[in-house]
Coordinates of C-alpha atoms and ligand atoms in Angstrom, one line a residue:
X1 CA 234.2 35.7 67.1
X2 CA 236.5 38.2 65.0
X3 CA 238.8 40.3 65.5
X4 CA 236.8 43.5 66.9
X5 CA 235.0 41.0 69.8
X6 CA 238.1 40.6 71.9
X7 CA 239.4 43.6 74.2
X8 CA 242.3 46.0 72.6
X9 CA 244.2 48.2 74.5
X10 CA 243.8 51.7 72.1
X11 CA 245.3 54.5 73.7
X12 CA 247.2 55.4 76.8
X13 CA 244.5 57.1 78.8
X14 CA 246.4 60.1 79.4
X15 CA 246.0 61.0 75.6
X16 CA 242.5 61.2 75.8
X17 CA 241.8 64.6 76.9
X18 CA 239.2 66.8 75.9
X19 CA 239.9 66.4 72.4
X20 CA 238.5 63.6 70.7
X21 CA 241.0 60.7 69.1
X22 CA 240.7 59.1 66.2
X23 CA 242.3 55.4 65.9
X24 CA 241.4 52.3 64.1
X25 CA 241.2 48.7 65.0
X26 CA 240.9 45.5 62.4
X27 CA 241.0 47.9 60.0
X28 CA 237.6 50.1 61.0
X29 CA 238.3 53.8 62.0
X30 CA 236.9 54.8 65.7
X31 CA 236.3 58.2 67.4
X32 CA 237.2 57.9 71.2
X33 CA 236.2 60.8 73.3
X34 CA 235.7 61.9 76.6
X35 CA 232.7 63.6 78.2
X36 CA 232.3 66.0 80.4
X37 CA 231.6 63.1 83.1
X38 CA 234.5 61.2 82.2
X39 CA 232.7 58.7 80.7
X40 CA 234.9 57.1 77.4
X41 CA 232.7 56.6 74.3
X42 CA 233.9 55.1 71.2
X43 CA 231.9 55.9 67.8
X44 CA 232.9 54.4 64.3
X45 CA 234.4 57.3 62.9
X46 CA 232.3 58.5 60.1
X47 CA 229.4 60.7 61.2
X48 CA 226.4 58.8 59.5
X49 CA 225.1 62.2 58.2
X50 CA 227.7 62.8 55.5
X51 CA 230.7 60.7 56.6
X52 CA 233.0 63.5 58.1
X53 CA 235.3 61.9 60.5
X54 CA 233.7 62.2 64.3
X55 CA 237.2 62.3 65.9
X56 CA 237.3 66.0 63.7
X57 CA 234.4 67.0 66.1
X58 CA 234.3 68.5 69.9
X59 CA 232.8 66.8 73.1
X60 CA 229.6 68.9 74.1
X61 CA 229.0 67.9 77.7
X62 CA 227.8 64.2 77.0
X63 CA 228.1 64.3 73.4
X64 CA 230.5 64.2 70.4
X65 CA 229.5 66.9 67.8
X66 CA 230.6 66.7 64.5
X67 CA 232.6 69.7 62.8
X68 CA 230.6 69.5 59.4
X69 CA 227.0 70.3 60.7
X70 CA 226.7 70.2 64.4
X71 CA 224.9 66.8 64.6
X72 CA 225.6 65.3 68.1
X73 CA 226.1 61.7 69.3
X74 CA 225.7 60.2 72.6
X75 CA 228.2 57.3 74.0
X76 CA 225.5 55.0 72.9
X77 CA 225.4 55.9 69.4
X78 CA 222.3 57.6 69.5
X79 CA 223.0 61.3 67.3
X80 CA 220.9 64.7 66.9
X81 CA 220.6 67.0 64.3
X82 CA 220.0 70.7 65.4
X83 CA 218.2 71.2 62.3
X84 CA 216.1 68.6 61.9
X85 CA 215.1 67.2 65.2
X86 CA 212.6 64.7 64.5
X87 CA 215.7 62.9 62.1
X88 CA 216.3 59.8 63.9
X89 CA 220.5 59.5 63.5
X90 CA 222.9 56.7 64.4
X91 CA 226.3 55.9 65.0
X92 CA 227.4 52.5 65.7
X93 CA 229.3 52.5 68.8
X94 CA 231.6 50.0 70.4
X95 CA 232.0 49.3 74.4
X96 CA 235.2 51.3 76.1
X97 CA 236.8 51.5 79.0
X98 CA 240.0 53.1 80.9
X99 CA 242.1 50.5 82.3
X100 CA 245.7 50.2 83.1
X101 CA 246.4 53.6 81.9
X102 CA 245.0 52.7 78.7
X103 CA 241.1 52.9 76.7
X104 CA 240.5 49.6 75.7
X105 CA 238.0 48.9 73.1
X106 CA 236.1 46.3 71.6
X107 CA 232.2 45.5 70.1
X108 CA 229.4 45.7 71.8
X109 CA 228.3 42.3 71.1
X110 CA 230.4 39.7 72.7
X111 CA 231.5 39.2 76.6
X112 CA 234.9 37.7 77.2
X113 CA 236.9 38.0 79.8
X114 CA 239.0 41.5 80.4
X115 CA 242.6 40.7 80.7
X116 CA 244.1 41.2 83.7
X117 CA 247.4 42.8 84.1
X118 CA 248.5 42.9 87.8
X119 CA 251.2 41.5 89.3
X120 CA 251.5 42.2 93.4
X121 CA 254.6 43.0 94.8
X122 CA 255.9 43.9 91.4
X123 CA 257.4 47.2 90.0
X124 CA 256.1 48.7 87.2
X125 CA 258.4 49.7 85.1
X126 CA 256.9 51.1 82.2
X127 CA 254.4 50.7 79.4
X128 CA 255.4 51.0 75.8
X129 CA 253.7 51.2 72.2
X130 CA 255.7 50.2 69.0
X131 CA 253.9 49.6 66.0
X132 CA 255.2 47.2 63.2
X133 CA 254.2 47.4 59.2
X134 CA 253.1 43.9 59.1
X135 CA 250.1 41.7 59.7
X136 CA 248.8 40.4 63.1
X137 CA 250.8 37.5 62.7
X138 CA 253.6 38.0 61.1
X139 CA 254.4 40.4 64.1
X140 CA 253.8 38.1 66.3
X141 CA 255.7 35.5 64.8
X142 CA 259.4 37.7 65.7
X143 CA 257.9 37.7 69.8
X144 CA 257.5 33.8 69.4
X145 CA 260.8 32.7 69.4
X146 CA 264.2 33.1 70.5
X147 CA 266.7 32.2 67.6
X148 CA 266.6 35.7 66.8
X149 CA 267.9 36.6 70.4
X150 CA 271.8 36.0 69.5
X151 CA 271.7 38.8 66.4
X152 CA 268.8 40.9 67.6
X153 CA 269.1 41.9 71.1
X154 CA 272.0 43.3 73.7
X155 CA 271.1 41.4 76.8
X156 CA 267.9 39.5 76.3
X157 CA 268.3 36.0 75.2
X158 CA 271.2 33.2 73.7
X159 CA 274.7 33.5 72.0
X160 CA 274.9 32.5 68.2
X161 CA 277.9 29.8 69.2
X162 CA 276.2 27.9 72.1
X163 CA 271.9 28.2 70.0
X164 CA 272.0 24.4 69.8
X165 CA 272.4 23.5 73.4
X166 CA 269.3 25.8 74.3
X167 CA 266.4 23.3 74.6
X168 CA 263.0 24.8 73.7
X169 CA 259.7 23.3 75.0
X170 CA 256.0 23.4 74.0
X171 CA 252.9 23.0 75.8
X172 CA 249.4 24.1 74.2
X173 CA 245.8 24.2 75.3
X174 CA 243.1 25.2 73.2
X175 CA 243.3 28.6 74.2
X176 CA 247.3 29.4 74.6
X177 CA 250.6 28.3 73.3
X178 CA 253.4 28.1 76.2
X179 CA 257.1 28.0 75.2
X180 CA 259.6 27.4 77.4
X181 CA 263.6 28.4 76.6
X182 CA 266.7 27.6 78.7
X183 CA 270.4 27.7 77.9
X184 CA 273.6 29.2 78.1
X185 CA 272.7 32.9 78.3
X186 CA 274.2 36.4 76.6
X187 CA 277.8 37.3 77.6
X188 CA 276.9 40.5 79.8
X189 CA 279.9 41.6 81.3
X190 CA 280.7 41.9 84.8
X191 CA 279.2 44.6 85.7
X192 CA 275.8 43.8 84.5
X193 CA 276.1 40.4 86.4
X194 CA 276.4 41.7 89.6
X195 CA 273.7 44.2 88.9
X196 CA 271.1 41.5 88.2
X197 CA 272.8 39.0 90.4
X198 CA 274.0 36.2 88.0
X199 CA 277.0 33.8 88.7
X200 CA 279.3 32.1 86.4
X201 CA 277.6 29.1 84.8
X202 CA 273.8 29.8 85.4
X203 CA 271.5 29.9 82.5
X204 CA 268.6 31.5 81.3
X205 CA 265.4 30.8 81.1
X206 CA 262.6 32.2 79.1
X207 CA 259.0 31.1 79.9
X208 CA 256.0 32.6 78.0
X209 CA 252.3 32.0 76.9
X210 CA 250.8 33.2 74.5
X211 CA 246.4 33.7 75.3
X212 CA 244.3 34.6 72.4
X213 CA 241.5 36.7 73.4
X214 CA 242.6 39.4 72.9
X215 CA 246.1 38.2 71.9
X216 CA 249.3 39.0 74.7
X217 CA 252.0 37.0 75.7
X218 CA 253.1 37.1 79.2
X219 CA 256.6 37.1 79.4
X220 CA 258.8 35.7 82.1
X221 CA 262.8 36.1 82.1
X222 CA 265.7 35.0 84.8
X223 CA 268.8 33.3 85.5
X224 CA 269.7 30.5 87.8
X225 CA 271.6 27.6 88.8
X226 CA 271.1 24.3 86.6
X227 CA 271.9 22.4 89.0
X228 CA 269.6 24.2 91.9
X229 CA 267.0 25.8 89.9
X230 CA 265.6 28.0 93.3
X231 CA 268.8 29.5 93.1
X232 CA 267.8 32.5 90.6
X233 CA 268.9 36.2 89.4
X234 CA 268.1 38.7 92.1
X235 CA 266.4 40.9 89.2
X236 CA 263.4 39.7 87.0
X237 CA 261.2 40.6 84.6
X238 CA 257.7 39.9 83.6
X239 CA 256.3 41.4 80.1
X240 CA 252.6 41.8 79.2
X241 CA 252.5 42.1 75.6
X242 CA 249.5 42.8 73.5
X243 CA 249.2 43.0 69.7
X244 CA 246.4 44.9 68.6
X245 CA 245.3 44.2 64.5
X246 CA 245.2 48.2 63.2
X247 CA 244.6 47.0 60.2
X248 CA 245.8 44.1 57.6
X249 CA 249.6 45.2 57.2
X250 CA 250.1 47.1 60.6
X251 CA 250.2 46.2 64.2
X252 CA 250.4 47.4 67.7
X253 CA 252.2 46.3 70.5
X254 CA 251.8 47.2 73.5
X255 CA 253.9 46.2 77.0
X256 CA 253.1 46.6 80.1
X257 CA 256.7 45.9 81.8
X258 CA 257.1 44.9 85.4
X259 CA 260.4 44.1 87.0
X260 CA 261.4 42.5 90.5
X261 CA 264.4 43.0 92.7
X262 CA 265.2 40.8 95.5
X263 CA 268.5 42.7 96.8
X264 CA 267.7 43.3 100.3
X265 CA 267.4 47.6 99.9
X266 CA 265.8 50.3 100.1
X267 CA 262.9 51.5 97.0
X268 CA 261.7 48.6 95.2
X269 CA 264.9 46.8 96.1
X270 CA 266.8 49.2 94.4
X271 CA 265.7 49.4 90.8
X272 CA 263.2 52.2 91.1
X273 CA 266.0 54.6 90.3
X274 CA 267.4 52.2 87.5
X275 CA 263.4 52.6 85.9
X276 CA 264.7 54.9 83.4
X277 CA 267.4 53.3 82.1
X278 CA 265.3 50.4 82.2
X279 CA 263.0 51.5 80.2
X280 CA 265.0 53.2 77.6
X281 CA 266.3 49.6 77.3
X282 CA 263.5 48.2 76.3
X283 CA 262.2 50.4 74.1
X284 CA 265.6 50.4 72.6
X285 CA 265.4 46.3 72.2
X286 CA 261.8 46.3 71.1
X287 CA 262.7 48.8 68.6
X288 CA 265.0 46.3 67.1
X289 CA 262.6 43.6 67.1
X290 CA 260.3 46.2 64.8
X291 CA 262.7 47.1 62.5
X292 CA 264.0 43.1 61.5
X293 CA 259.7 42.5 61.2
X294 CA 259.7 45.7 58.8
X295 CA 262.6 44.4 57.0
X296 CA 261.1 40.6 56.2
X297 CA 261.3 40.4 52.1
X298 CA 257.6 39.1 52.5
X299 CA 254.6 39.8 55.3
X300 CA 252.8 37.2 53.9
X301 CA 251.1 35.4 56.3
X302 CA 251.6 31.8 55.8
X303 CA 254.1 29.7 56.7
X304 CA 254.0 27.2 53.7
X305 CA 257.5 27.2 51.6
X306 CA 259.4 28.6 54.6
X307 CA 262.2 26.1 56.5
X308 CA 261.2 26.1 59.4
X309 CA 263.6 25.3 62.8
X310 CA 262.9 23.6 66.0
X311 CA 262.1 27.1 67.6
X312 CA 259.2 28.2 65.1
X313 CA 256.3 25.5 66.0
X314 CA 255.2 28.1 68.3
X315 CA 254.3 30.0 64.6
X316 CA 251.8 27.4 63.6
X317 CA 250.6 26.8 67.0
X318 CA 249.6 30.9 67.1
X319 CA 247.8 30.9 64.1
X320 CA 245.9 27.8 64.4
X321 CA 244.5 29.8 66.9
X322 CA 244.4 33.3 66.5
X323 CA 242.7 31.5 62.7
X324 CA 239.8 30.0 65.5
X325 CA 239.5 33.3 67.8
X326 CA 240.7 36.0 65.6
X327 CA 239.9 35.6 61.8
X328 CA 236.6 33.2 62.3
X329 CA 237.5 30.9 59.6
X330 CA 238.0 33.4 56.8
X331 CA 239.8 32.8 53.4
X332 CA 242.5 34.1 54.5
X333 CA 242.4 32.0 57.6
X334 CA 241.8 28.7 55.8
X335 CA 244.8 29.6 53.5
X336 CA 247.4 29.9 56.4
X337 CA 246.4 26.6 57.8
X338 CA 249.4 24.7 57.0
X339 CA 250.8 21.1 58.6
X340 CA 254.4 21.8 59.4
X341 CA 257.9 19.9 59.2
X342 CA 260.1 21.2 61.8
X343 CA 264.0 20.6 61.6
X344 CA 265.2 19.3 64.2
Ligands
LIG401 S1 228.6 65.2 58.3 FE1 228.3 65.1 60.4 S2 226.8 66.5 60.9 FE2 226.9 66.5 58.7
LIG402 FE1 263.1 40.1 70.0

């Protein structure tokens, strides 16, 4: 399997109008389109007649025609030429679909499963996309771990002087990476405390796994009593977070944010009129996490030469991995294979 086999999230659906858009996934450019049916058909993005780019073109009832001379192409690839009709024409095509606000793409020739994003009961919050000027990986790598927490982020996460008593966990499969974070949390003020309903000596916890086809982490965040750990926050979260390859050095995340109130009131428990501010917080915090990946002195991609701590084994875990699912065994997969020392 490689990269394209595995379901991406693309574009938020409500982009995808009657214009056609042009993106590109593992590093190969695709024209998304909508017909007049509403179907979603997704063509590589070079029209095979002279290479114009297909997302330049107009949806024709069914078809995408392209601006240079007209030809038109079906969802299935399958193209015309107004002038010479008996021309048999082809674009290769990949399979789409519209899903949780968003086209999702991949080739046509594999079958896994389609993610699934749901979570009953829940809020949702919001969906984001952030993209990051580094590889799959190396983006990845910053959502992995949680020693970047105390510099990094506002609320989300540790403080610098109390990092070594948060214990951090592993627990792998051969097909996801769990991590599991608890500690003394971030000084939030009082105000925030009572908001999200955390008392005086709780800790937090951070619980995630990390599945690689297609590669998201599912996020889980709260507070609660060390000593009773049923006793939690009244607010928490749950992140869906997908990183799509766009090409070698950029990457896409997207979240799918959902959030949980257990206050006894009215509307969601009382945080569907805090969604905004929500929201703006987390787009806020994620865009902090982009700019420290964009700032690395190096994107390379392996992890030999670096000192490692005890929070980064998730790092080698991932690309064993995404090395398996994503990159099929490639040079450049064989050369970030690396056996690591972790400090302790
Ligand atoms: S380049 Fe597309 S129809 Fe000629
Ligand atoms: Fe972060």
């Amino acid at each position: 399997m490689g990269m394209l086999d595995h379901w991406h999230p693309m574009l938020p659906a409500k982009k995808l109008r009657r214009k056609p858009v042009g993106v590109k996934l593992a590093g190969v450019p695709i024209a998304l389109f909508r017909t007049a049916s509403g179907k979603i058909g997704a063509l590589n993005d070079i029209c095979p007649h002279r290479r114009m780019k297909l997302s330049q073109g107009e949806v024709v009832g069914e078809k995408l025609m392209c601006r240079y001379h007209g030809w038109t192409f079906g969802c299935d690839g399958q193209g015309e030429s107004p002038g010479t009709p008996k021309l048999q024409a082809c674009a290769s095509n990949f399979e789409a679909r519209e899903a949780n606000g968003m086209i999702w793409v991949k080739s046509k020739e594999s079958n896994p499963k389609f993610p699934e994003i749901s979570m009953p009961g829940w809020f949702h919050m919001c969906t984001l996309e952030h993209t990051i000027h580094a590889p799959l990986e190396v983006s990845m790598d910053n959502f992995c771990e949680i020693e970047h927490t105390p510099t990094t982020h506002d609320v989300f996460g540790y403080e610098l002087d109390r990092m070594r008593d948060v214990t951090v966990r592993f627990e792998q499969t051969e097909n996801t990476v769990r991590v599991i974070n608890q500690g003394p949390p971030k000084r939030l003020g009082r105000l925030l405390n009572v908001l999200v309903g955390i008392k005086k000596g709780w800790v937090f916890n951070d619980d995630w796994t990390t599945h690689f086809s297609p590669l998201y982490t599912i996020y889980d965040h709260w507070w609660s009593d060390p000593k009773d750990p049923t006793k939690k926050s009244k607010v928490q979260w749950r992140l869906f977070m997908f990183y799509t390859p766009v090409d070698e050095n950029l990457t896409r995340v997207t979240t799918w944010s959902y959030a949980k109130s257990f206050w006894p009131l009215p509307i969601h428990g009382g945080i569907w009129p805090f969604r905004g501010v929500m929201r703006k917080k987390l787009d806020y915090e994620m865009k902090l996490d982009v700019d420290i990946v964009n700032n690395l002195a190096s994107h390379d991609v392996n992890l030999e030469g670096m000192k490692l701590s005890r929070f980064d084994k998730a790092l080698a875990l991932n690309r064993e991995r995404i090395n398996k699912v994503y990159r099929g065994g490639t040079e450049q997969a064989k050369s970030s294979r690396t056996e690591l020392q972790l400090a302790e």
